Amino acid sequence: MPFPFHLDIVDLVFKGILIGMLASAPMGPVGILCVQRTLNKGRWYGFVTGIGAAVSDIFYALIAGAGMSFVMDFIENEQNKFWLQLSGSIMLLAFGIICWRSNPMKNMHISGNKKGTLLHNGVTAFLVTFSNPLIIFLFLGLFAQLAFIVPDHPWAMSVGYLSIVGGALLWWFGLTWLIDKIRAIFDESGILIINRIIGSVVIIFSLIVLFGTLFNLYTLPTGY
């Protein structure tokens, strides 16, 4: 079946941006590192930290996407898609609860005042993010629930993956802008507050799509 450009590409871009932002938002080690570097070194050092994280994330997104494409090749009916979306919703809910309950200040990566080069800051952020492959499970949950993967359409998926990068960069740009503006009043409690807000948003989002799935707001075959 051909892939309609005018509607489905726009939908895929929107989903990609949303996935990129949701995957980047939790205040994990690299998030704290980004905040610290923004406060200690300046906004652009914080932003290149986010760029390094986004580059790492796209590697894991591609791995998760390859796995999802393999699974979806064997899903030929809406009933199986229903269970895939249901499991994705549960994974997102679990992630949101963990995010809300976690203390991101534990085992954090400390950023000193020595600036270094922008390239060095980006590379170190890439390594910090790349050392946490558990992000794959977040991508799997998001891909499943948002029906992001479109098998046998490599060009369209390339646009989708670029949108994930765009969403991640949009998040890091906005975060560093905000931290730079409120640097005079920002402290460790601010990181905890941001993490709680992010966790709450993910929980609410996952509950909405979970109940939507359970109550058949998505199209299911007759007689399910």
Coordinates of N, CA and C in Angstrom, one line a residue, residues 78-204:
E78 N -5.6 -6.5 13.9 CA -5.8 -5.4 14.9 C -5.8 -6.0 16.3
Q79 N -6.1 -7.2 16.5 CA -6.2 -7.8 17.8 C -4.8 -7.9 18.4
N80 N -3.8 -8.3 17.6 CA -2.4 -8.3 18.1 C -1.9 -6.9 18.3
K81 N -2.3 -6.0 17.4 CA -1.9 -4.6 17.6 C -2.4 -4.0 18.9
F82 N -3.6 -4.4 19.3 CA -4.2 -4.0 20.5 C -3.3 -4.4 21.7
W83 N -2.9 -5.7 21.7 CA -2.0 -6.1 22.8 C -0.7 -5.4 22.8
L84 N -0.2 -5.1 21.6 CA 1.1 -4.4 21.6 C 1.0 -3.0 22.1
Q85 N -0.1 -2.3 21.8 CA -0.3 -1.0 22.3 C -0.6 -1.0 23.8
L86 N -1.3 -2.1 24.3 CA -1.6 -2.2 25.7 C -0.3 -2.4 26.5
S87 N 0.6 -3.2 26.0 CA 1.9 -3.4 26.7 C 2.7 -2.1 26.6
G88 N 2.7 -1.4 25.5 CA 3.4 -0.1 25.4 C 2.9 0.9 26.5
S89 N 1.6 0.9 26.7 CA 1.0 1.8 27.7 C 1.4 1.5 29.1
I90 N 1.5 0.2 29.4 CA 1.9 -0.3 30.7 C 3.4 0.1 30.9
M91 N 4.2 -0.1 29.9 CA 5.6 0.3 30.0 C 5.8 1.8 30.2
L92 N 5.0 2.6 29.6 CA 5.1 4.0 29.8 C 4.7 4.4 31.2
L93 N 3.6 3.8 31.7 CA 3.1 4.0 33.0 C 4.2 3.7 34.1
A94 N 4.8 2.5 33.9 CA 5.9 2.1 34.8 C 7.0 3.1 34.8
F95 N 7.4 3.6 33.6 CA 8.5 4.5 33.5 C 8.1 5.8 34.2
G96 N 6.9 6.3 34.0 CA 6.5 7.5 34.6 C 6.5 7.4 36.1
I97 N 6.0 6.3 36.7 CA 6.1 6.1 38.1 C 7.5 6.1 38.6
I98 N 8.4 5.4 37.9 CA 9.8 5.3 38.3 C 10.4 6.7 38.3
C99 N 10.1 7.5 37.2 CA 10.6 8.8 37.1 C 10.1 9.7 38.2
W100 N 8.8 9.6 38.6 CA 8.3 10.5 39.6 C 8.9 10.1 41.0
R101 N 9.1 8.9 41.3 CA 9.6 8.4 42.6 C 11.2 8.6 42.7
S102 N 11.9 8.7 41.6 CA 13.3 8.7 41.7 C 13.9 10.0 42.1
N103 N 15.1 9.9 42.7 CA 15.9 11.1 43.1 C 17.0 11.2 42.1
P104 N 16.9 12.2 41.2 CA 18.0 12.3 40.1 C 19.3 12.8 40.7
M105 N 19.3 13.2 41.9 CA 20.6 13.7 42.5 C 21.5 12.6 42.9
K106 N 20.9 11.4 43.0 CA 21.8 10.2 43.4 C 22.7 9.9 42.3
N107 N 23.9 9.6 42.6 CA 24.9 9.1 41.6 C 25.0 10.0 40.4
M108 N 24.8 11.3 40.7 CA 24.9 12.2 39.5 C 26.3 12.5 39.1
H109 N 26.4 12.9 37.8 CA 27.7 13.2 37.2 C 28.0 14.7 37.5
I110 N 29.1 15.0 38.2 CA 29.4 16.3 38.6 C 30.1 17.0 37.5
S111 N 29.7 18.2 37.2 CA 30.4 19.1 36.2 C 31.1 20.2 36.9
G112 N 32.4 20.3 36.6 CA 33.2 21.3 37.2 C 33.1 22.6 36.5
N113 N 33.8 23.6 36.9 CA 33.7 24.9 36.3 C 34.7 25.1 35.1
K114 N 35.6 24.2 34.9 CA 36.5 24.2 33.8 C 35.7 23.9 32.5
K115 N 35.7 24.9 31.6 CA 34.8 24.8 30.5 C 35.1 23.7 29.5
G116 N 36.4 23.6 29.1 CA 36.7 22.7 28.0 C 36.1 23.2 26.7
T117 N 36.3 22.4 25.7 CA 35.7 22.7 24.4 C 34.3 22.3 24.3
L118 N 33.5 22.9 23.3 CA 32.2 22.5 23.1 C 32.1 21.0 22.6
L119 N 33.1 20.6 21.8 CA 33.1 19.2 21.3 C 33.3 18.3 22.5
H120 N 34.2 18.6 23.4 CA 34.5 17.7 24.6 C 33.2 17.6 25.4
N121 N 32.5 18.7 25.6 CA 31.2 18.6 26.4 C 30.2 17.7 25.7
G122 N 30.1 17.8 24.4 CA 29.2 17.0 23.6 C 29.5 15.6 23.7
V123 N 30.8 15.2 23.5 CA 31.3 13.8 23.5 C 31.0 13.2 24.9
T124 N 31.4 13.9 25.9 CA 31.2 13.3 27.3 C 29.7 13.1 27.5
A125 N 28.8 14.0 27.1 CA 27.4 13.7 27.3 C 26.9 12.5 26.5
F126 N 27.5 12.4 25.3 CA 27.1 11.2 24.5 C 27.5 9.9 25.2
L127 N 28.7 9.9 25.8 CA 29.2 8.7 26.5 C 28.3 8.4 27.7
V128 N 27.9 9.5 28.5 CA 27.1 9.3 29.6 C 25.8 8.7 29.3
T129 N 25.2 9.2 28.2 CA 23.9 8.7 27.7 C 24.0 7.3 27.1
F130 N 25.0 7.0 26.4 CA 25.2 5.8 25.7 C 25.5 4.6 26.7
S131 N 25.9 5.0 27.9 CA 26.1 4.0 29.0 C 24.9 3.5 29.6
N132 N 23.7 4.0 29.2 CA 22.4 3.6 29.8 C 21.5 3.0 28.7
P133 N 21.7 1.8 28.3 CA 20.9 1.2 27.3 C 19.4 0.9 27.6
L134 N 19.0 1.2 28.9 CA 17.7 1.0 29.3 C 16.7 1.9 28.6
I135 N 17.3 3.0 28.0 CA 16.4 3.9 27.2 C 15.7 3.2 26.1
I136 N 16.2 2.0 25.7 CA 15.6 1.2 24.6 C 14.1 0.9 25.0
F137 N 13.9 0.5 26.3 CA 12.6 0.1 26.7 C 11.6 1.3 26.6
L138 N 12.1 2.5 26.9 CA 11.3 3.7 26.8 C 10.9 3.9 25.3
F139 N 11.8 3.8 24.4 CA 11.5 3.9 23.0 C 10.5 2.8 22.5
L140 N 10.7 1.6 23.0 CA 9.8 0.5 22.6 C 8.4 0.8 23.1
G141 N 8.2 1.3 24.3 CA 6.9 1.7 24.8 C 6.3 2.8 24.0
L142 N 7.1 3.8 23.7 CA 6.6 4.9 22.9 C 6.2 4.5 21.4
F143 N 7.1 3.7 20.8 CA 6.9 3.3 19.5 C 5.6 2.5 19.4
A144 N 5.4 1.6 20.4 CA 4.2 0.7 20.4 C 2.9 1.5 20.6
Q145 N 2.9 2.4 21.5 CA 1.7 3.1 21.8 C 1.3 4.1 20.7
L146 N 2.3 4.8 20.2 CA 2.0 5.8 19.1 C 2.0 5.2 17.7
A147 N 2.2 3.9 17.6 CA 2.2 3.2 16.3 C 3.1 4.0 15.3
F148 N 4.4 4.2 15.8 CA 5.3 5.0 15.1 C 6.0 4.3 14.0
I149 N 6.2 3.0 14.1 CA 6.9 2.2 13.1 C 6.0 1.9 11.9
V150 N 6.5 2.2 10.7 CA 5.8 1.9 9.5 C 6.7 1.0 8.6
P151 N 6.6 -0.3 8.7 CA 7.5 -1.2 8.0 C 7.4 -1.0 6.5
D152 N 8.6 -1.3 5.9 CA 8.7 -1.2 4.4 C 8.5 0.2 3.8
H153 N 8.8 1.2 4.7 CA 8.7 2.6 4.2 C 10.0 3.3 4.7
P154 N 11.2 2.9 4.2 CA 12.4 3.5 4.8 C 12.5 5.0 4.7
W155 N 12.0 5.6 3.6 CA 12.1 7.0 3.4 C 11.3 7.7 4.5
A156 N 10.0 7.3 4.7 CA 9.2 7.9 5.7 C 9.7 7.7 7.1
M157 N 10.3 6.5 7.4 CA 10.9 6.3 8.7 C 12.1 7.2 8.9
S158 N 12.9 7.4 7.8 CA 14.0 8.3 8.0 C 13.6 9.7 8.4
V159 N 12.4 10.2 7.8 CA 11.9 11.5 8.3 C 11.4 11.4 9.7
G160 N 10.8 10.2 10.1 CA 10.4 10.1 11.5 C 11.5 10.1 12.5
Y161 N 12.6 9.4 12.1 CA 13.8 9.4 13.1 C 14.4 10.8 13.1
L162 N 14.5 11.5 12.0 CA 15.0 12.9 12.1 C 14.1 13.7 13.0
S163 N 12.8 13.5 13.0 CA 11.9 14.2 13.8 C 12.2 13.9 15.3
I164 N 12.6 12.7 15.6 CA 12.9 12.3 17.0 C 14.1 13.2 17.4
V165 N 15.1 13.3 16.6 CA 16.3 14.2 16.9 C 15.8 15.6 17.1
G166 N 14.9 16.1 16.2 CA 14.4 17.4 16.3 C 13.7 17.7 17.6
G167 N 12.9 16.7 18.0 CA 12.2 16.8 19.3 C 13.1 16.9 20.5
A168 N 14.2 16.0 20.4 CA 15.2 16.0 21.5 C 15.9 17.3 21.6
L169 N 16.3 17.9 20.4 CA 17.0 19.2 20.4 C 16.1 20.3 20.9
L170 N 14.8 20.2 20.5 CA 13.8 21.2 21.0 C 13.7 21.2 22.5
W171 N 13.7 20.0 23.1 CA 13.7 19.9 24.5 C 14.9 20.5 25.2
W172 N 16.1 20.1 24.7 CA 17.3 20.6 25.3 C 17.5 22.1 25.1
F173 N 17.1 22.6 24.0 CA 17.1 24.1 23.7 C 16.2 24.8 24.7
G174 N 15.0 24.3 24.9 CA 14.1 24.9 25.8 C 14.5 24.8 27.3
L175 N 15.1 23.7 27.6 CA 15.5 23.5 29.0 C 16.7 24.4 29.3
T176 N 17.7 24.5 28.5 CA 18.8 25.4 28.7 C 18.4 26.8 28.7
W177 N 17.5 27.2 27.9 CA 17.0 28.6 27.9 C 16.3 28.9 29.2
L178 N 15.5 28.0 29.7 CA 14.8 28.2 31.0 C 15.8 28.3 32.1
I179 N 16.7 27.4 32.2 CA 17.7 27.4 33.3 C 18.5 28.6 33.3
D180 N 18.9 29.1 32.1 CA 19.7 30.3 31.9 C 18.9 31.5 32.4
K181 N 17.6 31.5 32.2 CA 16.8 32.7 32.6 C 16.6 32.7 34.1
I182 N 16.5 31.5 34.8 CA 16.2 31.5 36.2 C 17.4 31.0 37.0
R183 N 18.6 31.2 36.5 CA 19.8 30.7 37.1 C 20.0 31.2 38.5
A184 N 19.5 32.4 38.8 CA 19.8 33.1 40.1 C 19.0 32.4 41.2
I185 N 17.9 31.8 40.8 CA 17.0 31.1 41.9 C 17.0 29.6 41.7
F186 N 17.7 29.1 40.8 CA 17.6 27.6 40.5 C 18.6 26.9 41.5
D187 N 18.1 25.8 42.1 CA 19.0 25.0 43.0 C 18.6 23.5 42.8
E188 N 19.1 22.7 43.7 CA 18.8 21.2 43.5 C 17.4 20.9 43.6
S189 N 16.6 21.6 44.5 CA 15.2 21.3 44.6 C 14.5 21.6 43.3
G190 N 15.0 22.5 42.4 CA 14.4 22.7 41.1 C 14.5 21.5 40.2
I191 N 15.6 20.8 40.3 CA 15.8 19.6 39.5 C 14.8 18.5 40.0
L192 N 14.5 18.4 41.3 CA 13.5 17.5 41.8 C 12.1 17.8 41.3
I193 N 11.8 19.1 41.3 CA 10.5 19.6 40.9 C 10.3 19.3 39.4
I194 N 11.3 19.6 38.6 CA 11.2 19.3 37.2 C 11.0 17.8 36.9
N195 N 11.7 17.0 37.7 CA 11.6 15.5 37.5 C 10.2 15.1 37.9
R196 N 9.6 15.6 39.0 CA 8.3 15.3 39.4 C 7.2 15.7 38.4
I197 N 7.4 16.9 37.8 CA 6.5 17.3 36.8 C 6.5 16.4 35.5
I198 N 7.7 16.1 35.1 CA 7.9 15.2 34.0 C 7.3 13.8 34.2
G199 N 7.6 13.3 35.4 CA 7.0 12.0 35.8 C 5.5 12.0 35.8
S200 N 4.9 13.1 36.3 CA 3.4 13.3 36.3 C 2.9 13.4 34.9
V201 N 3.5 14.1 34.0 CA 3.0 14.2 32.6 C 3.0 12.8 31.9
V202 N 4.1 12.1 32.1 CA 4.2 10.8 31.5 C 3.1 9.8 32.1
I203 N 2.9 9.9 33.4 CA 1.9 9.1 34.0 C 0.5 9.4 33.5
I204 N 0.2 10.7 33.4 CA -1.1 11.1 32.9 C -1.3 10.7 31.4

